[in-house]
Coordinates of C-alpha atoms in Angstrom, one line a residue:
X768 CA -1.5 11.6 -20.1
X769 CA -0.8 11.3 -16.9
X770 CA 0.7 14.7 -14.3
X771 CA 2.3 14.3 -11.5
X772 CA 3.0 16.5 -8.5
X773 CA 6.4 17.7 -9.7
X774 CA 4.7 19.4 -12.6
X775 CA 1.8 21.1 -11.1
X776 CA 2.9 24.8 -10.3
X777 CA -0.3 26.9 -10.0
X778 CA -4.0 26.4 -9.9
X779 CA -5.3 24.7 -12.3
X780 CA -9.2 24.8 -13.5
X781 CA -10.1 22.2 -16.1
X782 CA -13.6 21.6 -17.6
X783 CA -14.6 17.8 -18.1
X784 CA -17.8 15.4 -19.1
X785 CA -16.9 13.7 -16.3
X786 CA -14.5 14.3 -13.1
X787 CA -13.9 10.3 -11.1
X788 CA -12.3 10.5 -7.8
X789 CA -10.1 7.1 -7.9
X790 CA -7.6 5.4 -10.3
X791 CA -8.7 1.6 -9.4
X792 CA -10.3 -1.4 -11.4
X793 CA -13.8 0.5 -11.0
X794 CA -12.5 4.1 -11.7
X795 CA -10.3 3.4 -14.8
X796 CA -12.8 0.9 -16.1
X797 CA -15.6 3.8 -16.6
X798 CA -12.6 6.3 -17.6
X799 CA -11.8 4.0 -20.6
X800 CA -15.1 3.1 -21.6
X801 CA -16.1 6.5 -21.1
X802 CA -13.4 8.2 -23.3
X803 CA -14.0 5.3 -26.3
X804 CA -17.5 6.8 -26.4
X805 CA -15.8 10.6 -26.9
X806 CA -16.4 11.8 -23.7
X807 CA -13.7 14.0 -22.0
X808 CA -12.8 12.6 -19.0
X809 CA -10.7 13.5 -16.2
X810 CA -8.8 10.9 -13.2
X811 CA -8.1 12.6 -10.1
X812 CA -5.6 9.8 -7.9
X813 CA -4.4 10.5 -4.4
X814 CA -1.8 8.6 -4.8
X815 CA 1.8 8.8 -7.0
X816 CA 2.3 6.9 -10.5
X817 CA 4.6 4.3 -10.0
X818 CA 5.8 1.6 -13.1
X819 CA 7.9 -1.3 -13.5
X820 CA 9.6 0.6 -16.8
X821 CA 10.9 3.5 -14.3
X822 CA 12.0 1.0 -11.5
X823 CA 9.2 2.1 -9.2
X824 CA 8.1 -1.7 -8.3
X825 CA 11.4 -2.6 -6.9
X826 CA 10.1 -5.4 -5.2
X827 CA 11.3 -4.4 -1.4
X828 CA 8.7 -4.1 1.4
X829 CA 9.4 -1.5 3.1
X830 CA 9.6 0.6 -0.3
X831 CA 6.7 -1.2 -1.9
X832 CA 4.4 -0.2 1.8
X833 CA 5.3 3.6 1.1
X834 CA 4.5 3.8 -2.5
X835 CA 1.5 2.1 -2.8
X836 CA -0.2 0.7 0.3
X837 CA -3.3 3.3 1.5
X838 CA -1.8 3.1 5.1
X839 CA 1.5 2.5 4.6
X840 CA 0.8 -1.0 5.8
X841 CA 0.0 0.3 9.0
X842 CA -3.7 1.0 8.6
X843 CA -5.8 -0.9 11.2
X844 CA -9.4 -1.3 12.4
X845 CA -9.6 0.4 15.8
X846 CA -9.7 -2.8 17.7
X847 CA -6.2 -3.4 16.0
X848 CA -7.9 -6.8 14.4
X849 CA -8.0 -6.2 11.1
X850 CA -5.3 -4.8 9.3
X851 CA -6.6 -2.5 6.2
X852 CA -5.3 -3.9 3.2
X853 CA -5.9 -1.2 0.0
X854 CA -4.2 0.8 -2.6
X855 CA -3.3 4.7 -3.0
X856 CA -1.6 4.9 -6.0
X857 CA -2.3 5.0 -9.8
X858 CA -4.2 1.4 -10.4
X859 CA -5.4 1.5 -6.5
X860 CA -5.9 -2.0 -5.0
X861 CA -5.3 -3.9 -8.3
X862 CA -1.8 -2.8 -8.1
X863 CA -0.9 -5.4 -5.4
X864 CA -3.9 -7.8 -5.8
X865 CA -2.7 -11.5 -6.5
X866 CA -4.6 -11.6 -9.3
X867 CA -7.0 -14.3 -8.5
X868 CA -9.4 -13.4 -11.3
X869 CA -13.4 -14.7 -10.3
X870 CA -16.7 -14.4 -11.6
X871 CA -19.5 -13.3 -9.1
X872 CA -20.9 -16.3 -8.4
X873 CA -24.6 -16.9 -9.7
X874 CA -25.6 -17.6 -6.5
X875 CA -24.6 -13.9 -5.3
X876 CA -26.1 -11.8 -8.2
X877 CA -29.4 -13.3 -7.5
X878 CA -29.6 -12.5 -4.1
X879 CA -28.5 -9.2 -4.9
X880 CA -31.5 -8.9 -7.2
X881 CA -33.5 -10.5 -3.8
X882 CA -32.6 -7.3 -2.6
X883 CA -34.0 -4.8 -5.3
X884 CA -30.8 -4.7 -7.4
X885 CA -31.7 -4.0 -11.0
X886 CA -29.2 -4.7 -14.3
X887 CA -26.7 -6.7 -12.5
X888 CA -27.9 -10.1 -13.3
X889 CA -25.8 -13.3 -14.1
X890 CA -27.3 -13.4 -17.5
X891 CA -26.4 -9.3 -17.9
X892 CA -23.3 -9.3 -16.1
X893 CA -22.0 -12.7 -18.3
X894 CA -20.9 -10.8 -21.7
X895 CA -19.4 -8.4 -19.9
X896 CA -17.2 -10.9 -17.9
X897 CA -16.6 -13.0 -21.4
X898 CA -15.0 -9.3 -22.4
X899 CA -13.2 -9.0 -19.1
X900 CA -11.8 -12.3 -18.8
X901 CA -10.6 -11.8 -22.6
X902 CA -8.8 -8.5 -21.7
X903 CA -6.8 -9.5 -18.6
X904 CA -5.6 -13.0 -20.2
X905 CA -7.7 -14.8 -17.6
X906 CA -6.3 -18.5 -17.2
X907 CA -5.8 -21.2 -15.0
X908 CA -2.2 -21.7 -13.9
X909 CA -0.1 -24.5 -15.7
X910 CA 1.9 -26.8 -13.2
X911 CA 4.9 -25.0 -13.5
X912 CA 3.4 -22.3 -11.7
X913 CA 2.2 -24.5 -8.4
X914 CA 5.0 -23.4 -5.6
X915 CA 5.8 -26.3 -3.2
X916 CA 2.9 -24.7 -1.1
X917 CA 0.2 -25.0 -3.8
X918 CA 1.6 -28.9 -4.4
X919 CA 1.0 -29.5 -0.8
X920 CA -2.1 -27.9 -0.6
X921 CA -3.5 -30.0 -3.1
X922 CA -2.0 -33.6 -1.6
X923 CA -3.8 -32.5 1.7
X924 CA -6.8 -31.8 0.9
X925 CA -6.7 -35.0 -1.1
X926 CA -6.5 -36.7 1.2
X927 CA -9.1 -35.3 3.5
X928 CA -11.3 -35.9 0.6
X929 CA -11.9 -31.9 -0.4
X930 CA -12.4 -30.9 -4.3
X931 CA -10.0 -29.0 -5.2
X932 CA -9.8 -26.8 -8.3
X933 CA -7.6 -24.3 -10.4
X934 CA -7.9 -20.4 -9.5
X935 CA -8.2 -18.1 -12.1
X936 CA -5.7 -15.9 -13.0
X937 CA -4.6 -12.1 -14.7
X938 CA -1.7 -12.8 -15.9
X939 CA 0.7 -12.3 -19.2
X940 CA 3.9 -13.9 -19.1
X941 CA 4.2 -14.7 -15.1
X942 CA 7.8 -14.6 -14.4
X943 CA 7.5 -15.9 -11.2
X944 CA 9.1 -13.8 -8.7
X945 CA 6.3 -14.1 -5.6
X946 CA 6.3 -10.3 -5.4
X947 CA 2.9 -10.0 -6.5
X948 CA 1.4 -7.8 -3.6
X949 CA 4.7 -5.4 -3.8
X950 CA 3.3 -4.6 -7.5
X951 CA 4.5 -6.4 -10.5
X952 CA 8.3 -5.8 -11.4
X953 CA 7.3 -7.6 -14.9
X954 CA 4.2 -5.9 -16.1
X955 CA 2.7 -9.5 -16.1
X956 CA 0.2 -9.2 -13.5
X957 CA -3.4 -7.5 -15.5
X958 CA -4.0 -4.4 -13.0
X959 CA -5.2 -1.5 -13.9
X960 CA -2.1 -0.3 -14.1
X961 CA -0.8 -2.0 -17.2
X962 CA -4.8 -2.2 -18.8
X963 CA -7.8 0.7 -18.0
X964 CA -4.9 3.3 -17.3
X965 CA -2.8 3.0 -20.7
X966 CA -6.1 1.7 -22.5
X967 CA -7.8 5.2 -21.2
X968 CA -5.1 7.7 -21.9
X969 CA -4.8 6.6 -25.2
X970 CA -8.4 7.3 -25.6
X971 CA -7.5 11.0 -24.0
X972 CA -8.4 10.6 -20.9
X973 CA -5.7 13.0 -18.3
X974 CA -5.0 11.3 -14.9
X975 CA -4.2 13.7 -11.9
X976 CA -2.0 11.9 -9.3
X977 CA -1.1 13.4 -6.1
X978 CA -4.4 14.7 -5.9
X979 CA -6.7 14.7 -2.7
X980 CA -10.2 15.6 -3.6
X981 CA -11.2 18.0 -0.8
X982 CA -14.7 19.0 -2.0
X983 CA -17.4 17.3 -4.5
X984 CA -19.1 20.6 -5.9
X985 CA -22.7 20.4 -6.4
X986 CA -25.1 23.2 -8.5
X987 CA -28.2 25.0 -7.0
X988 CA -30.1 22.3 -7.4
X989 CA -27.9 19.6 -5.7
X990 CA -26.3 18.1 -8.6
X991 CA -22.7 17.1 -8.6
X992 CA -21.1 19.9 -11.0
X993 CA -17.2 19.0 -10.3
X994 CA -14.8 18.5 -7.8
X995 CA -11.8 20.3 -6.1
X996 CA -8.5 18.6 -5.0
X997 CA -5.1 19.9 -3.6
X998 CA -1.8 18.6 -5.1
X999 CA 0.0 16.6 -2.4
X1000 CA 3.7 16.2 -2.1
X1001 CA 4.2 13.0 -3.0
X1002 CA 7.3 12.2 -0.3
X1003 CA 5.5 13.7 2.7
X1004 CA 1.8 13.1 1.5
X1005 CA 1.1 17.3 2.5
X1006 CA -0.5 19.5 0.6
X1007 CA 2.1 21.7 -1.7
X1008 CA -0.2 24.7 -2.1
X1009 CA -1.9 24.3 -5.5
X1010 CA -5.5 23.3 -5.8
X1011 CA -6.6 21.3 -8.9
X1012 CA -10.5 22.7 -9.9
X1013 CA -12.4 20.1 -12.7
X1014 CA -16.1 21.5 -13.7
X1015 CA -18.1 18.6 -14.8
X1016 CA -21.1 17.4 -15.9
X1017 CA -20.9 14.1 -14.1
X1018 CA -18.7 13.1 -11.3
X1019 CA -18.1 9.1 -10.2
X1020 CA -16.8 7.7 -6.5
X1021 CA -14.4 5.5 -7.0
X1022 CA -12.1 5.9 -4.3
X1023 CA -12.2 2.4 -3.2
X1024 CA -14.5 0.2 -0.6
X1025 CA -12.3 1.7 2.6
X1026 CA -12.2 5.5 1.0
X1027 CA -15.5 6.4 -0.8
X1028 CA -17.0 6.5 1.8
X1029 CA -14.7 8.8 4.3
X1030 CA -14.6 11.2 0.6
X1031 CA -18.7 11.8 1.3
X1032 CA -18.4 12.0 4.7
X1033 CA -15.7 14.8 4.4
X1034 CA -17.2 16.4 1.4
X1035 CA -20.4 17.2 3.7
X1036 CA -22.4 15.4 1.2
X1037 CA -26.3 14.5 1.8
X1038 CA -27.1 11.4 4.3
X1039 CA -30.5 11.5 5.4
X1040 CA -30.5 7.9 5.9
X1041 CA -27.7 7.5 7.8
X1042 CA -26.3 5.1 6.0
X1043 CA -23.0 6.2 4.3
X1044 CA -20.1 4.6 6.0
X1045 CA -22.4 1.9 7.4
X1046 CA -22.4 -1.9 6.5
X1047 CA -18.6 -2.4 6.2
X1048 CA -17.4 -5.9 5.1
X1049 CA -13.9 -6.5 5.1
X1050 CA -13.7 -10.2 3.9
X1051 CA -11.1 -11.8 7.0
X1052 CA -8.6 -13.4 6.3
X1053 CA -7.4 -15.7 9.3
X1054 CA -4.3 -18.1 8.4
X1055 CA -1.8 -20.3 10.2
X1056 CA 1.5 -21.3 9.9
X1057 CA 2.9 -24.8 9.9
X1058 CA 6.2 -26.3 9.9
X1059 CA 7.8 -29.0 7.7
X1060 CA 10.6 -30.9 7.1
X1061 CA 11.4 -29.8 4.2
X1062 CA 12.0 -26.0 1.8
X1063 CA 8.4 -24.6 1.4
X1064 CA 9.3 -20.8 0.2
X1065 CA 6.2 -18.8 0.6
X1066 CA 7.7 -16.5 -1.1
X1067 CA 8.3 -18.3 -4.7
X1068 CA 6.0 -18.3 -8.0
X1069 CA 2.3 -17.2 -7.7
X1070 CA 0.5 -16.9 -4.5
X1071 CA -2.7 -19.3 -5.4
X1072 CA -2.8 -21.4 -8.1
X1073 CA -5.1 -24.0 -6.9
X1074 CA -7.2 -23.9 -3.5
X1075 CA -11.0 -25.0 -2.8
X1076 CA -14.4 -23.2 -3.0
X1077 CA -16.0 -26.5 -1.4
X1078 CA -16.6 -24.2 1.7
X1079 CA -18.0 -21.2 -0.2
X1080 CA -21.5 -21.1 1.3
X1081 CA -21.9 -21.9 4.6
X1082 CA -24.4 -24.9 6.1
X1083 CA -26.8 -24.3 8.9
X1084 CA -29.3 -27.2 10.0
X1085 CA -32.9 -26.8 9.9
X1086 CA -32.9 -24.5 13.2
X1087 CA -30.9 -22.4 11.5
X1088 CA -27.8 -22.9 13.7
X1089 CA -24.3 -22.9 11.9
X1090 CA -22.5 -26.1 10.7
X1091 CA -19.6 -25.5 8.9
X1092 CA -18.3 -23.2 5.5
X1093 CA -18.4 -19.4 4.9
X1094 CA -15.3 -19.1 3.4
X1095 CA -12.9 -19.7 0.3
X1096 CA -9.8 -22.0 1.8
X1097 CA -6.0 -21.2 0.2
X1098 CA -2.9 -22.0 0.1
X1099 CA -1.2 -19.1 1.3
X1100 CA 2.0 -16.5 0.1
X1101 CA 4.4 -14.3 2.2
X1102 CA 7.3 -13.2 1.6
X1103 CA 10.2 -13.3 4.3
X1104 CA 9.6 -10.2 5.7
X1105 CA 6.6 -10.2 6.2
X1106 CA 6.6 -13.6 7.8
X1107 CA 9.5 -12.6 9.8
X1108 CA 6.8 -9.8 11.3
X1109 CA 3.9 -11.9 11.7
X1110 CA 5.2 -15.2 13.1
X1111 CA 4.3 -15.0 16.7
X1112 CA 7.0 -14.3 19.9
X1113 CA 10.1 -12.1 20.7
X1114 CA 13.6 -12.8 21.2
X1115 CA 15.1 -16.0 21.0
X1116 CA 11.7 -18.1 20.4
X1117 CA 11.1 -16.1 17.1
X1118 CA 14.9 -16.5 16.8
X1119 CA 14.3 -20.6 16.9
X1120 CA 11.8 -19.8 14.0
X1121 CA 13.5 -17.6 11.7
X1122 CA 15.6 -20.5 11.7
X1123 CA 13.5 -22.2 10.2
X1124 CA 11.9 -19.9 7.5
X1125 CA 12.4 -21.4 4.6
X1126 CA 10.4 -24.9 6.3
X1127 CA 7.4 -22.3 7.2
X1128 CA 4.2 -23.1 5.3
X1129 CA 0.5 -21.6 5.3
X1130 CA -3.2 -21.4 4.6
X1131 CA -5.2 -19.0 4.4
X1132 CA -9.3 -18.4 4.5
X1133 CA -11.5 -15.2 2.8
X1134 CA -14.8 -15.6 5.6
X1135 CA -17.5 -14.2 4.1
X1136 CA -18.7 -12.2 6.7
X1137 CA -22.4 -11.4 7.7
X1138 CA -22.0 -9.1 10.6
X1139 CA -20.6 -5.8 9.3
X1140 CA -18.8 -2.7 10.9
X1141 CA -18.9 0.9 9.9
X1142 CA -16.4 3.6 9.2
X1143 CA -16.8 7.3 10.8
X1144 CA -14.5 10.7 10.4
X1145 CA -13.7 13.0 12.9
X1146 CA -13.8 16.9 13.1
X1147 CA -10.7 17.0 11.5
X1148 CA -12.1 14.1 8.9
X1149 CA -10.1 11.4 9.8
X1150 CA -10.9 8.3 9.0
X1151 CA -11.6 5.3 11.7
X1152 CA -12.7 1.8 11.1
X1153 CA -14.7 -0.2 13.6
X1154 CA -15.3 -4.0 13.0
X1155 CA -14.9 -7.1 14.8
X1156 CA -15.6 -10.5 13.8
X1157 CA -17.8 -11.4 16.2
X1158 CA -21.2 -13.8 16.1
X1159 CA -21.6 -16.2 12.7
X1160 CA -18.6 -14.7 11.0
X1161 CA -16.2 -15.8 14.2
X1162 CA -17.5 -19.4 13.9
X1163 CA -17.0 -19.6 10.3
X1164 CA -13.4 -18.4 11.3
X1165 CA -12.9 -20.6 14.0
X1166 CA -14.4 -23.5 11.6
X1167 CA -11.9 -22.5 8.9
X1168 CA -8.7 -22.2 11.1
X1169 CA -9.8 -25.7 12.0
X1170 CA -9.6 -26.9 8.5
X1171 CA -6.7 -24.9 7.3
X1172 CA -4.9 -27.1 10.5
X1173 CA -6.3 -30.6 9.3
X1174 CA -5.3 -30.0 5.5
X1175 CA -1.6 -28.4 7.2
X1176 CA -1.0 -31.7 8.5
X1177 CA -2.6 -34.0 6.5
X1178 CA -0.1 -32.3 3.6
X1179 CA 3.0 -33.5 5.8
X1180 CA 3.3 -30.6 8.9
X1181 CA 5.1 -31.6 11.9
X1182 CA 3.6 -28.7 13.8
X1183 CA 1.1 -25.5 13.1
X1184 CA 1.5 -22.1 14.5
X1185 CA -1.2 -19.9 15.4
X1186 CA -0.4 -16.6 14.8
X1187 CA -1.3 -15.0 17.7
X1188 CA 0.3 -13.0 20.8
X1189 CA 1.1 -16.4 22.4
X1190 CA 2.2 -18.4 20.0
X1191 CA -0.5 -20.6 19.9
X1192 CA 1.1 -24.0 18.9
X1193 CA -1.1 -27.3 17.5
X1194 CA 1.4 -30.1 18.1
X1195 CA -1.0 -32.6 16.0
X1196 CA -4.2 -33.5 14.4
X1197 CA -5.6 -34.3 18.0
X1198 CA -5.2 -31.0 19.2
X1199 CA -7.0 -29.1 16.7
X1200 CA -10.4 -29.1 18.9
X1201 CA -8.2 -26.0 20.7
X1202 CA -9.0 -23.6 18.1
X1203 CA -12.7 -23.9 18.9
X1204 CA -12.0 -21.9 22.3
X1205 CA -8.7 -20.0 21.4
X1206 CA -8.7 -16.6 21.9
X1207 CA -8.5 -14.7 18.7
X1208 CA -10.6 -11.6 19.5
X1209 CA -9.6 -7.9 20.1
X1210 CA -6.6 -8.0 18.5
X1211 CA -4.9 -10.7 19.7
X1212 CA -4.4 -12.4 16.1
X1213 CA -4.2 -10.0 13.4
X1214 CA -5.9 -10.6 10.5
X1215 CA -6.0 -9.1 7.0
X1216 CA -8.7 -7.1 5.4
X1217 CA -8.4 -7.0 1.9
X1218 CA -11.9 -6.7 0.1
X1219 CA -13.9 -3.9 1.4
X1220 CA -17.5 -3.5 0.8
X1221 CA -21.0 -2.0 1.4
X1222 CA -20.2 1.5 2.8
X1223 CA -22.3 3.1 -0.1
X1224 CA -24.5 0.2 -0.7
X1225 CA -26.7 0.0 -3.7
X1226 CA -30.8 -0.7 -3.5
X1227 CA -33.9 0.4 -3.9
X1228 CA -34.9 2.0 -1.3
X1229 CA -33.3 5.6 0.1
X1230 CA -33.6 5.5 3.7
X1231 CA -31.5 2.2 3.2
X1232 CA -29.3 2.4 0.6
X1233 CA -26.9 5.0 -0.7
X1234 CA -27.0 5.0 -4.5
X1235 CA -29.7 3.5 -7.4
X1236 CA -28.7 0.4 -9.1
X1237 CA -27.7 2.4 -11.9
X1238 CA -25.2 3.7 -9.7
X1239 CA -26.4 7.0 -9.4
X1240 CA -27.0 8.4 -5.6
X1241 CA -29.9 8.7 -3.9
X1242 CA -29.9 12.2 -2.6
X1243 CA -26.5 14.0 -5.2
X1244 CA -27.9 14.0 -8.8
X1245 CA -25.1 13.2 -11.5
X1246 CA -23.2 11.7 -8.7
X1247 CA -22.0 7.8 -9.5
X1248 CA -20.3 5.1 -7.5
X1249 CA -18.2 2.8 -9.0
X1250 CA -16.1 0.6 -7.0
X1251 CA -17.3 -1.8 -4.2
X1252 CA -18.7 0.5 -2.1
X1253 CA -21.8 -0.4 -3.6
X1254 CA -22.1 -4.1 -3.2
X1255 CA -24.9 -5.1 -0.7
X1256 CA -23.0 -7.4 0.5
X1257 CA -19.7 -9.2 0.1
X1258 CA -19.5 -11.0 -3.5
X1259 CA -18.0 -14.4 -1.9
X1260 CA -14.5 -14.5 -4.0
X1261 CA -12.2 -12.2 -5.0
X1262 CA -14.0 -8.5 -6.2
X1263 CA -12.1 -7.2 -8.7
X1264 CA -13.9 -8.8 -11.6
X1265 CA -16.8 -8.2 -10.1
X1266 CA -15.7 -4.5 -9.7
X1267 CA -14.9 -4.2 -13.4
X1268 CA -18.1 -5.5 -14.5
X1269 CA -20.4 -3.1 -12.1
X1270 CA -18.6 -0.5 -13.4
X1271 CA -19.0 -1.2 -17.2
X1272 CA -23.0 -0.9 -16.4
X1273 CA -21.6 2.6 -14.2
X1274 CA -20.3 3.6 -17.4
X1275 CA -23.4 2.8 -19.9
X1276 CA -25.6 4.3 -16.7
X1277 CA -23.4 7.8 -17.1
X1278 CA -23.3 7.6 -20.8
X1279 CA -27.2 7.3 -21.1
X1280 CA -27.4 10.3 -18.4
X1281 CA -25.0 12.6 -20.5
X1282 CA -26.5 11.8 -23.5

């Protein structure tokens, strides 16, 4: 069951087993799992409940933005380098995810167990992702589903002699539209929305949209005891007067890897070691654009079908100075509008290129960065997000905007397009030595932000880490994390299976605590 704002009229007080802050992959995850076991749980969402059976996923932009986009795609890091790219509706993030569907690499969990994790190991975590992958219908795209870019992608990197390979997808009869990151119009797409939120209310669990938690209650002893929210109205996002009260014996975090952390901070929560808010990855995304002579449309079928992982981990030499890799390398998907916003100039050169739009194709990386940022409130407990990429993390970017331009025109591009404020263009292979001294910092090229991590980071130790590996925190009793706040550090690919599995051992962790 899930209540909306338009049907909330007074206070409410409900009691629960367990009260989670957050509708997402990690939320609904230890919701359903939660309820199967016959525990009463209650979802509290800031965000509205939008589906493709009402017509809410309508598959326009500027729509899309408002509905279920955290900042109304306008969320930035304060440096304006990094746009913020996370969910704030029912499903969260997975609702315009592109459904790229990995594993955490092996490599990963073990140096998270390097540093103290406990009960996230590949061997532990690998039934749970056999059960994952079984549930979302993850697959590796057929050929009809390669776009021209994806085809192209493939030829180039061919021919520079890169492996590629197929990229694992959530999907359930793909129609093909390229609206992926507006939300599925078709219900194919395996979010949370279509999975862990119908699969939990039908195991009783109540969902709360429109609900801002304002307070995580705690007992005389310190424990979490429940939570307190106000109902929002949904078209202005302000408060409509009533306040939404949940007593609990349990309460989970999982309010995403930008918003956890800002919900501690503002709840005046315990932080002794300084730490909440600190060590925020964001998982860069620098791309380029390239023209071609002939239709590419970014915007048709699936975003990624195919791409290359040969770059994963980086290489240093024996000095430990960087070579090259630190980053997953992709064929890239936008649709019109968007490009027409982030192809670079004014006037009539951006005129000469809308032109040309259909012809525009892309790459994209995910730089695993090393060198985090934090996030901080202010007295009025807004949120701000400072990170640059700056040290290791800007060479790997500078190496992988290098190799996103030799595969552009080793697949047939006339020309690539930097994406900065001037218009940056690489007029052939010979030029691409530019990019090692472009400048790309403090906002000048804007790039995404999609995978947030670290801002409640799990370990051992409690003057350096936020929360047990059982998921528990350090310093609240009964209070539980489950979304990516708590990875140590960035998981390499795509989170969200990696979310979903943490949050299954969140879930057994909470079960065992309640009893």
């Amino acid at each position: 069951m899930i209540i909306e704002h338009d049907q909330v009229r007074g206070d409410l007080n409900e009691q629960a087993d367990v009260a989670i802050i957050g509708s997402g992959f990690g939320g609904m995850t230890v919701a359903q799992d939660l309820a199967a076991a016959g525990y009463k749980v209650i979802v509290v969402e800031r965000g509205g409940y939008y589906t493709a059976a009402r017509g809410d996923l309508d598959q326009r932009s500027d729509n899309m933005l408002a509905r279920i986009d955290g900042g109304r795609g306008l969320g930035a890091t304060s440096s304006g380098e990094i746009s913020l790219m996370y969910g704030n509706c029912v499903g969260g993030a997975s609702v315009h995810y592109w459904a790229d569907s990995w594993r955490l690499p092996k490599d990963r969990a073990e140096l998270y167990e390097q540093l103290g994790v406990e009960g996230h190991e590949h061997d532990t975590l690998a039934p749970i992702f056999d059960r994952i992958e079984r549930d979302l219908n993850v697959h590796l795209a057929g050929s009809e589903y390669y776009n021209r870019m994806n085809q192209l992608f493939d030829e180039g990197a061919k021919k520079l002699g890169w492996h590629v390979e197929g990229v694992p997808q959530a999907r359930r009869g793909c129609a093909m539209s390229g609206h992926c990151y507006q939300g599925c119009s078709y219900d194919a797409k395996q979010s949370a929305l279509v999975t862990s939120v119908p699969g939990a209310m039908n195991a009783g669990v109540r969902i709360f949209a429109d609900a801002e938690v304002t307070a995580i209650r705690r007992d005389s002893k310190g424990a979490a005891n429940g939570i307190e929210a106000r109902i929002l109205d949904r078209a202005t996002g302000l408060p409509k007067g009533p306040v939404l009260r949940v007593n609990a014996r349990a309460v989970v975090l999982a309010a995403g890897g930008f918003s956890s952390a800002a919900v501690w901070l503002r709840a005046g929560l315990p932080n002794s070691s300084g730490q909440v808010g600190r060590n925020l990855y964001v998982n860069p995304c620098p791309y380029l654009y390239a023209l071609y002579d002939e239709p590419i449309n970014l915007w048709e079928n699936i975003p990624t079908a195919t791409g290359t992982a040969q770059f994963r981990l980086a290489r240093y030499d024996a000095a430990g100075n960087y070579i090259e890799g630190g980053y997953l390398l992709h064929p890239n998907q936008i649709q019109a509008e968007f490009l027409a916003v982030t192809l670079p100039g004014i006037g009539q050169d951006l005129g000469s290129l809308l032109e040309q739009l259909p012809n525009i194709g892309s790459a994209v990386s995910w730089i695993d960065d090393e060198l985090p940022g934090y996030m901080a409130i202010d007295s009025y407990g807004r949120a701000s997000y400072h990170y640059e990429v700056r040290g290791v993390d800007l060479l790997k970017t500078r190496d992988a905007l290098k190799k996103q331009a030799a595969l552009l025109f080793a697949s047939g591009a006339r020309e690539v397009i930097v994406p900065d404020i001037p218009g940056t263009r690489i007029k052939g292979p010979e030029q691409i030595g530019m990019l090692d001294t472009l400048d790309i910092s403090g906002g000048t090229a804007l790039w995404g932000g999609p995978h947030p991590a670290g801002t409640l980071r799990m370990g051992p130790d409690p003057a350096r880490c936020v929360v047990k590996s059982n998921h528990e925190a350090h310093e609240v009793p009964n209070l539980f994390v489950a979304d990516p706040s708590v990875l140590p550090l960035p998981p390499s690919v795509d989170p969200s299976l990696t979310i979903i599995a943490f949050s299954v051992v969140a879930a057994r962790a909470i079960a065992e605590r309640l009893g």
